[in-house]
Amino acid sequence: MGKYLLFGLLGLLVLLLFAPVKTEIVWRRAVFHLRLRFLWLFPVTVLPQKERTEKAAKPKREKKARAPKAQKEKPQAKRDPGEILLEVFQLVNDLLPRVGEFFGRLARGITVSRCRIALVVSGEEADAAGIACGRAYALGYGAYSVLSGVVRVEEFVYHVMPDFLSGEGAADAEVTVEIRPVTLLAAGCLFLFHFVKAFLGRQMSREKRVPGPANSMK
């Protein structure tokens, strides 16, 4: 009986380590949603679950308490969602190649099964909107080329549309990332190995610089 229980626990551990975990990221109308899916079946909503529970718990008190404060506070300028997305593209272009060089083949264990992005670029004039669209396409497909060179990308759909009327940009994104926990475990071990190696190297270099008692007597 004990052997069967041990084999069952080992089988469950192997299943948890090698079964892919899906991370579903949705950014729509400047609202961020995050959901995890374990063992292909069990979805767990991470965001925005906390905000909904707080509103459901105290709906009336929050309205009464915030009503006078909303009149005194100055409205904060909202950032353009399109510019935020372009900054993310620039960050991917700058940092992802270094991450790929550090982790090597382990990064190929990450799969982007879905990446759908729609971007609206605003411009008062046709030439300004055209330049903004060209910049958006360059950053978007540049990030895609860098991303596909580091991880596996199965689907990538990217649309950029100009807007001459509203004067405000918009962005919607749906990204699904699949990764196995064993890949994260191996990446963590590799990072720890490099960290300890660098730390020991610095300690040895410091000891070499400090003169010993025999050298100080000379």
PDB file of C-alpha atoms in Angstrom:
ATOM      1  CA  MET A   1       0.000   0.000   0.000  1.00  0.00           C
ATOM      2  CA  GLY A   2       2.833   2.337   0.851  1.00  0.00           C
ATOM      3  CA  LYS A   3       4.520   1.716  -2.501  1.00  0.00           C
ATOM      4  CA  TYR A   4       1.377   2.606  -4.441  1.00  0.00           C
ATOM      5  CA  LEU A   5       0.981   5.779  -2.414  1.00  0.00           C
ATOM      6  CA  LEU A   6       4.619   6.710  -3.059  1.00  0.00           C
ATOM      7  CA  PHE A   7       4.283   6.054  -6.805  1.00  0.00           C
ATOM      8  CA  GLY A   8       1.082   8.083  -6.859  1.00  0.00           C
ATOM      9  CA  LEU A   9       2.783  11.050  -5.182  1.00  0.00           C
ATOM     10  CA  LEU A  10       5.723  10.806  -7.571  1.00  0.00           C
ATOM     11  CA  GLY A  11       3.368  10.697 -10.546  1.00  0.00           C
ATOM     12  CA  LEU A  12       1.498  13.743  -9.268  1.00  0.00           C
ATOM     13  CA  LEU A  13       4.779  15.610  -8.763  1.00  0.00           C
ATOM     14  CA  VAL A  14       5.910  14.800 -12.301  1.00  0.00           C
ATOM     15  CA  LEU A  15       2.542  15.913 -13.659  1.00  0.00           C
ATOM     16  CA  LEU A  16       2.733  19.221 -11.783  1.00  0.00           C
ATOM     17  CA  LEU A  17       6.287  19.846 -12.951  1.00  0.00           C
ATOM     18  CA  PHE A  18       5.787  19.028 -16.636  1.00  0.00           C
ATOM     19  CA  ALA A  19       2.174  20.088 -17.220  1.00  0.00           C
ATOM     20  CA  PRO A  20       2.116  23.527 -18.892  1.00  0.00           C
ATOM     21  CA  VAL A  21       0.699  26.489 -17.014  1.00  0.00           C
ATOM     22  CA  LYS A  22      -1.106  29.045 -19.168  1.00  0.00           C
ATOM     23  CA  THR A  23      -0.892  32.726 -18.328  1.00  0.00           C
ATOM     24  CA  GLU A  24      -3.620  34.693 -20.063  1.00  0.00           C
ATOM     25  CA  ILE A  25      -2.976  38.436 -20.189  1.00  0.00           C
ATOM     26  CA  VAL A  26      -5.653  40.804 -21.476  1.00  0.00           C
ATOM     27  CA  TRP A  27      -5.272  44.572 -21.641  1.00  0.00           C
ATOM     28  CA  ARG A  28      -8.458  46.198 -22.885  1.00  0.00           C
ATOM     29  CA  ARG A  29      -9.475  49.843 -22.468  1.00  0.00           C
ATOM     30  CA  ALA A  30      -6.535  50.495 -20.127  1.00  0.00           C
ATOM     31  CA  VAL A  31      -7.713  47.723 -17.749  1.00  0.00           C
ATOM     32  CA  PHE A  32      -5.308  44.873 -17.011  1.00  0.00           C
ATOM     33  CA  HIS A  33      -6.611  41.314 -16.600  1.00  0.00           C
ATOM     34  CA  LEU A  34      -4.512  38.329 -15.587  1.00  0.00           C
ATOM     35  CA  ARG A  35      -5.628  34.711 -15.355  1.00  0.00           C
ATOM     36  CA  LEU A  36      -3.702  31.487 -14.759  1.00  0.00           C
ATOM     37  CA  ARG A  37      -4.839  28.084 -16.001  1.00  0.00           C
ATOM     38  CA  PHE A  38      -3.430  24.940 -14.361  1.00  0.00           C
ATOM     39  CA  LEU A  39      -3.537  21.431 -15.845  1.00  0.00           C
ATOM     40  CA  TRP A  40      -5.455  22.681 -18.912  1.00  0.00           C
ATOM     41  CA  LEU A  41      -8.671  22.924 -16.847  1.00  0.00           C
ATOM     42  CA  PHE A  42      -8.512  25.007 -13.673  1.00  0.00           C
ATOM     43  CA  PRO A  43      -8.591  28.801 -14.286  1.00  0.00           C
ATOM     44  CA  VAL A  44      -7.538  31.164 -11.499  1.00  0.00           C
ATOM     45  CA  THR A  45      -8.270  34.881 -11.946  1.00  0.00           C
ATOM     46  CA  VAL A  46      -5.507  36.983 -10.409  1.00  0.00           C
ATOM     47  CA  LEU A  47      -6.530  40.451 -11.610  1.00  0.00           C
ATOM     48  CA  PRO A  48      -8.805  42.356 -11.163  1.00  0.00           C
ATOM     49  CA  GLN A  49     -10.315  40.052  -8.534  1.00  0.00           C
ATOM     50  CA  LYS A  50      -9.299  42.152  -5.517  1.00  0.00           C
ATOM     51  CA  GLU A  51     -10.911  45.312  -6.812  1.00  0.00           C
ATOM     52  CA  ARG A  52     -14.234  43.557  -7.401  1.00  0.00           C
ATOM     53  CA  THR A  53     -14.319  42.008  -3.931  1.00  0.00           C
ATOM     54  CA  GLU A  54     -13.659  45.355  -2.261  1.00  0.00           C
ATOM     55  CA  LYS A  55     -16.417  47.053  -4.212  1.00  0.00           C
ATOM     56  CA  ALA A  56     -18.868  44.254  -3.506  1.00  0.00           C
ATOM     57  CA  ALA A  57     -18.105  44.320   0.213  1.00  0.00           C
ATOM     58  CA  LYS A  58     -18.546  48.062   0.752  1.00  0.00           C
ATOM     59  CA  PRO A  59     -20.450  49.622  -2.120  1.00  0.00           C
ATOM     60  CA  LYS A  60     -22.403  52.270  -0.233  1.00  0.00           C
ATOM     61  CA  ARG A  61     -19.758  53.418   2.223  1.00  0.00           C
ATOM     62  CA  GLU A  62     -17.181  53.958  -0.486  1.00  0.00           C
ATOM     63  CA  LYS A  63     -19.505  56.175  -2.501  1.00  0.00           C
ATOM     64  CA  LYS A  64     -20.351  58.363   0.494  1.00  0.00           C
ATOM     65  CA  ALA A  65     -16.747  58.651   1.610  1.00  0.00           C
ATOM     66  CA  ARG A  66     -15.289  59.378  -1.786  1.00  0.00           C
ATOM     67  CA  ALA A  67     -17.895  61.841  -3.000  1.00  0.00           C
ATOM     68  CA  PRO A  68     -16.504  64.928  -1.192  1.00  0.00           C
ATOM     69  CA  LYS A  69     -12.877  63.979  -1.931  1.00  0.00           C
ATOM     70  CA  ALA A  70     -13.498  63.678  -5.655  1.00  0.00           C
ATOM     71  CA  GLN A  71     -14.492  67.370  -5.806  1.00  0.00           C
ATOM     72  CA  LYS A  72     -11.290  68.563  -4.107  1.00  0.00           C
ATOM     73  CA  GLU A  73      -8.819  66.364  -5.945  1.00  0.00           C
ATOM     74  CA  LYS A  74      -7.477  67.571  -9.266  1.00  0.00           C
ATOM     75  CA  PRO A  75      -8.073  65.237 -12.198  1.00  0.00           C
ATOM     76  CA  GLN A  76      -4.883  63.455 -13.177  1.00  0.00           C
ATOM     77  CA  ALA A  77      -3.851  63.424 -16.802  1.00  0.00           C
ATOM     78  CA  LYS A  78      -4.320  59.968 -18.291  1.00  0.00           C
ATOM     79  CA  ARG A  79      -1.475  58.505 -20.260  1.00  0.00           C
ATOM     80  CA  ASP A  80      -2.059  57.420 -23.799  1.00  0.00           C
ATOM     81  CA  PRO A  81      -2.474  53.595 -23.874  1.00  0.00           C
ATOM     82  CA  GLY A  82      -0.807  53.515 -27.270  1.00  0.00           C
ATOM     83  CA  GLU A  83       2.313  55.220 -25.928  1.00  0.00           C
ATOM     84  CA  ILE A  84       2.416  52.786 -23.004  1.00  0.00           C
ATOM     85  CA  LEU A  85       2.331  49.865 -25.432  1.00  0.00           C
ATOM     86  CA  LEU A  86       5.107  51.383 -27.537  1.00  0.00           C
ATOM     87  CA  GLU A  87       7.223  51.763 -24.390  1.00  0.00           C
ATOM     88  CA  VAL A  88       6.668  48.060 -23.690  1.00  0.00           C
ATOM     89  CA  PHE A  89       7.844  47.256 -27.241  1.00  0.00           C
ATOM     90  CA  GLN A  90      10.965  49.346 -26.688  1.00  0.00           C
ATOM     91  CA  LEU A  91      11.640  47.566 -23.397  1.00  0.00           C
ATOM     92  CA  VAL A  92      11.317  44.181 -25.123  1.00  0.00           C
ATOM     93  CA  ASN A  93      13.749  45.274 -27.831  1.00  0.00           C
ATOM     94  CA  ASP A  94      16.298  46.422 -25.233  1.00  0.00           C
ATOM     95  CA  LEU A  95      16.160  43.722 -22.551  1.00  0.00           C
ATOM     96  CA  LEU A  96      14.966  40.488 -24.142  1.00  0.00           C
ATOM     97  CA  PRO A  97      18.170  39.739 -26.125  1.00  0.00           C
ATOM     98  CA  ARG A  98      20.193  39.875 -22.889  1.00  0.00           C
ATOM     99  CA  VAL A  99      17.699  37.578 -21.166  1.00  0.00           C
ATOM    100  CA  GLY A 100      17.955  35.116 -24.058  1.00  0.00           C
ATOM    101  CA  GLU A 101      21.756  35.123 -23.902  1.00  0.00           C
ATOM    102  CA  PHE A 102      21.694  34.513 -20.151  1.00  0.00           C
ATOM    103  CA  PHE A 103      19.203  31.629 -20.051  1.00  0.00           C
ATOM    104  CA  GLY A 104      20.078  30.141 -23.441  1.00  0.00           C
ATOM    105  CA  ARG A 105      17.986  27.142 -24.476  1.00  0.00           C
ATOM    106  CA  LEU A 106      15.844  27.307 -21.354  1.00  0.00           C
ATOM    107  CA  ALA A 107      14.050  30.307 -22.831  1.00  0.00           C
ATOM    108  CA  ARG A 108      12.840  28.082 -25.701  1.00  0.00           C
ATOM    109  CA  GLY A 109      10.694  26.262 -23.153  1.00  0.00           C
ATOM    110  CA  ILE A 110       8.421  29.316 -23.055  1.00  0.00           C
ATOM    111  CA  THR A 111       5.690  29.357 -25.706  1.00  0.00           C
ATOM    112  CA  VAL A 112       3.604  32.368 -26.713  1.00  0.00           C
ATOM    113  CA  SER A 113       0.589  30.562 -28.115  1.00  0.00           C
ATOM    114  CA  ARG A 114      -1.393  33.753 -28.792  1.00  0.00           C
ATOM    115  CA  CYS A 115      -0.405  37.366 -29.248  1.00  0.00           C
ATOM    116  CA  ARG A 116      -3.019  39.690 -30.716  1.00  0.00           C
ATOM    117  CA  ILE A 117      -2.462  43.439 -30.539  1.00  0.00           C
ATOM    118  CA  ALA A 118      -4.559  46.297 -31.937  1.00  0.00           C
ATOM    119  CA  LEU A 119      -3.153  49.812 -31.706  1.00  0.00           C
ATOM    120  CA  VAL A 120      -4.811  53.117 -32.578  1.00  0.00           C
ATOM    121  CA  VAL A 121      -2.420  55.997 -33.231  1.00  0.00           C
ATOM    122  CA  SER A 122      -3.767  59.533 -33.105  1.00  0.00           C
ATOM    123  CA  GLY A 123      -2.558  62.484 -35.145  1.00  0.00           C
ATOM    124  CA  GLU A 124      -3.899  65.912 -35.934  1.00  0.00           C
ATOM    125  CA  GLU A 125      -2.485  65.857 -39.454  1.00  0.00           C
ATOM    126  CA  ALA A 126      -1.992  63.113 -41.997  1.00  0.00           C
ATOM    127  CA  ASP A 127       1.808  63.341 -42.035  1.00  0.00           C
ATOM    128  CA  ALA A 128       2.067  63.163 -38.230  1.00  0.00           C
ATOM    129  CA  ALA A 129      -0.265  60.147 -38.128  1.00  0.00           C
ATOM    130  CA  GLY A 130       1.710  58.450 -40.889  1.00  0.00           C
ATOM    131  CA  ILE A 131       5.003  58.930 -39.037  1.00  0.00           C
ATOM    132  CA  ALA A 132       3.414  57.623 -35.829  1.00  0.00           C
ATOM    133  CA  CYS A 133       2.079  54.551 -37.665  1.00  0.00           C
ATOM    134  CA  GLY A 134       5.497  53.843 -39.153  1.00  0.00           C
ATOM    135  CA  ARG A 135       7.112  54.118 -35.727  1.00  0.00           C
ATOM    136  CA  ALA A 136       4.479  51.803 -34.238  1.00  0.00           C
ATOM    137  CA  TYR A 137       4.987  49.186 -36.961  1.00  0.00           C
ATOM    138  CA  ALA A 138       8.776  49.365 -36.588  1.00  0.00           C
ATOM    139  CA  LEU A 139       8.677  48.905 -32.811  1.00  0.00           C
ATOM    140  CA  GLY A 140       5.982  46.213 -32.940  1.00  0.00           C
ATOM    141  CA  TYR A 141       7.569  43.973 -35.548  1.00  0.00           C
ATOM    142  CA  GLY A 142      11.007  44.647 -34.085  1.00  0.00           C
ATOM    143  CA  ALA A 143       9.753  43.324 -30.759  1.00  0.00           C
ATOM    144  CA  TYR A 144       8.231  40.334 -32.562  1.00  0.00           C
ATOM    145  CA  SER A 145      11.522  39.464 -34.259  1.00  0.00           C
ATOM    146  CA  VAL A 146      13.388  39.679 -30.951  1.00  0.00           C
ATOM    147  CA  LEU A 147      10.701  37.684 -29.147  1.00  0.00           C
ATOM    148  CA  SER A 148      10.586  34.912 -31.758  1.00  0.00           C
ATOM    149  CA  GLY A 149      14.361  34.584 -31.535  1.00  0.00           C
ATOM    150  CA  VAL A 150      14.252  33.947 -27.774  1.00  0.00           C
ATOM    151  CA  VAL A 151      10.979  32.067 -27.141  1.00  0.00           C
ATOM    152  CA  ARG A 152       8.514  30.139 -29.303  1.00  0.00           C
ATOM    153  CA  VAL A 153       5.782  32.244 -30.896  1.00  0.00           C
ATOM    154  CA  GLU A 154       2.878  30.373 -32.481  1.00  0.00           C
ATOM    155  CA  GLU A 155       0.535  33.270 -33.323  1.00  0.00           C
ATOM    156  CA  PHE A 156       1.269  36.969 -33.735  1.00  0.00           C
ATOM    157  CA  VAL A 157      -1.355  39.391 -35.072  1.00  0.00           C
ATOM    158  CA  TYR A 158      -0.584  43.103 -35.025  1.00  0.00           C
ATOM    159  CA  HIS A 159      -2.755  45.910 -36.423  1.00  0.00           C
ATOM    160  CA  VAL A 160      -2.084  49.657 -36.361  1.00  0.00           C
ATOM    161  CA  MET A 161      -4.828  52.120 -37.314  1.00  0.00           C
ATOM    162  CA  PRO A 162      -4.622  55.934 -37.510  1.00  0.00           C
ATOM    163  CA  ASP A 163      -7.195  58.204 -35.873  1.00  0.00           C
ATOM    164  CA  PHE A 164      -7.600  61.799 -37.058  1.00  0.00           C
ATOM    165  CA  LEU A 165     -10.752  62.753 -35.115  1.00  0.00           C
ATOM    166  CA  SER A 166     -10.609  61.895 -31.419  1.00  0.00           C
ATOM    167  CA  GLY A 167      -6.988  62.870 -30.838  1.00  0.00           C
ATOM    168  CA  GLU A 168      -6.535  59.980 -28.390  1.00  0.00           C
ATOM    169  CA  GLY A 169      -4.761  56.695 -28.908  1.00  0.00           C
ATOM    170  CA  ALA A 170      -5.975  53.279 -27.802  1.00  0.00           C
ATOM    171  CA  ALA A 171      -4.551  49.804 -27.440  1.00  0.00           C
ATOM    172  CA  ASP A 172      -5.928  46.307 -26.873  1.00  0.00           C
ATOM    173  CA  ALA A 173      -3.808  43.207 -26.340  1.00  0.00           C
ATOM    174  CA  GLU A 174      -4.417  39.508 -25.725  1.00  0.00           C
ATOM    175  CA  VAL A 175      -1.363  37.416 -24.883  1.00  0.00           C
ATOM    176  CA  THR A 176      -1.266  33.767 -23.774  1.00  0.00           C
ATOM    177  CA  VAL A 177       2.026  32.374 -22.483  1.00  0.00           C
ATOM    178  CA  GLU A 178       2.591  28.669 -21.764  1.00  0.00           C
ATOM    179  CA  ILE A 179       5.430  27.524 -19.523  1.00  0.00           C
ATOM    180  CA  ARG A 180       6.204  24.377 -17.553  1.00  0.00           C
ATOM    181  CA  PRO A 181       7.127  24.707 -13.871  1.00  0.00           C
ATOM    182  CA  VAL A 182      10.214  22.552 -14.465  1.00  0.00           C
ATOM    183  CA  THR A 183      11.485  25.248 -16.858  1.00  0.00           C
ATOM    184  CA  LEU A 184      11.060  27.902 -14.171  1.00  0.00           C
ATOM    185  CA  LEU A 185      12.827  25.650 -11.677  1.00  0.00           C
ATOM    186  CA  ALA A 186      15.761  25.118 -14.047  1.00  0.00           C
ATOM    187  CA  ALA A 187      15.955  28.850 -14.804  1.00  0.00           C
ATOM    188  CA  GLY A 188      15.990  29.639 -11.077  1.00  0.00           C
ATOM    189  CA  CYS A 189      18.799  27.119 -10.481  1.00  0.00           C
ATOM    190  CA  LEU A 190      20.794  28.577 -13.382  1.00  0.00           C
ATOM    191  CA  PHE A 191      20.356  32.112 -12.062  1.00  0.00           C
ATOM    192  CA  LEU A 192      21.409  30.999  -8.575  1.00  0.00           C
ATOM    193  CA  PHE A 193      24.474  29.244 -10.000  1.00  0.00           C
ATOM    194  CA  HIS A 194      25.612  32.366 -11.876  1.00  0.00           C
ATOM    195  CA  PHE A 195      24.922  34.546  -8.823  1.00  0.00           C
ATOM    196  CA  VAL A 196      26.994  32.331  -6.506  1.00  0.00           C
ATOM    197  CA  LYS A 197      29.759  32.065  -9.111  1.00  0.00           C
ATOM    198  CA  ALA A 198      29.961  35.852  -9.462  1.00  0.00           C
ATOM    199  CA  PHE A 199      29.855  36.341  -5.685  1.00  0.00           C
ATOM    200  CA  LEU A 200      32.682  33.847  -5.070  1.00  0.00           C
ATOM    201  CA  GLY A 201      34.717  35.405  -7.883  1.00  0.00           C
ATOM    202  CA  ARG A 202      34.464  38.830  -6.275  1.00  0.00           C
ATOM    203  CA  GLN A 203      35.424  37.429  -2.872  1.00  0.00           C
ATOM    204  CA  MET A 204      38.507  35.741  -4.328  1.00  0.00           C
ATOM    205  CA  SER A 205      39.552  38.894  -6.162  1.00  0.00           C
ATOM    206  CA  ARG A 206      39.241  40.910  -2.936  1.00  0.00           C
ATOM    207  CA  GLU A 207      41.377  38.384  -1.034  1.00  0.00           C
ATOM    208  CA  LYS A 208      44.072  38.614  -3.689  1.00  0.00           C
ATOM    209  CA  ARG A 209      44.133  42.393  -3.423  1.00  0.00           C
ATOM    210  CA  VAL A 210      44.534  42.394   0.378  1.00  0.00           C
ATOM    211  CA  PRO A 211      48.286  41.929   1.236  1.00  0.00           C
ATOM    212  CA  GLY A 212      49.115  39.006   3.524  1.00  0.00           C
ATOM    213  CA  PRO A 213      51.228  39.211   6.711  1.00  0.00           C
ATOM    214  CA  ALA A 214      54.313  37.892   4.944  1.00  0.00           C
ATOM    215  CA  ASN A 215      54.076  40.530   2.231  1.00  0.00           C
ATOM    216  CA  SER A 216      53.453  43.307   4.758  1.00  0.00           C
ATOM    217  CA  MET A 217      56.648  42.387   6.716  1.00  0.00           C
ATOM    218  CA  LYS A 218      58.711  42.690   3.561  1.00  0.00           C
TER     219      LYS A 218
END
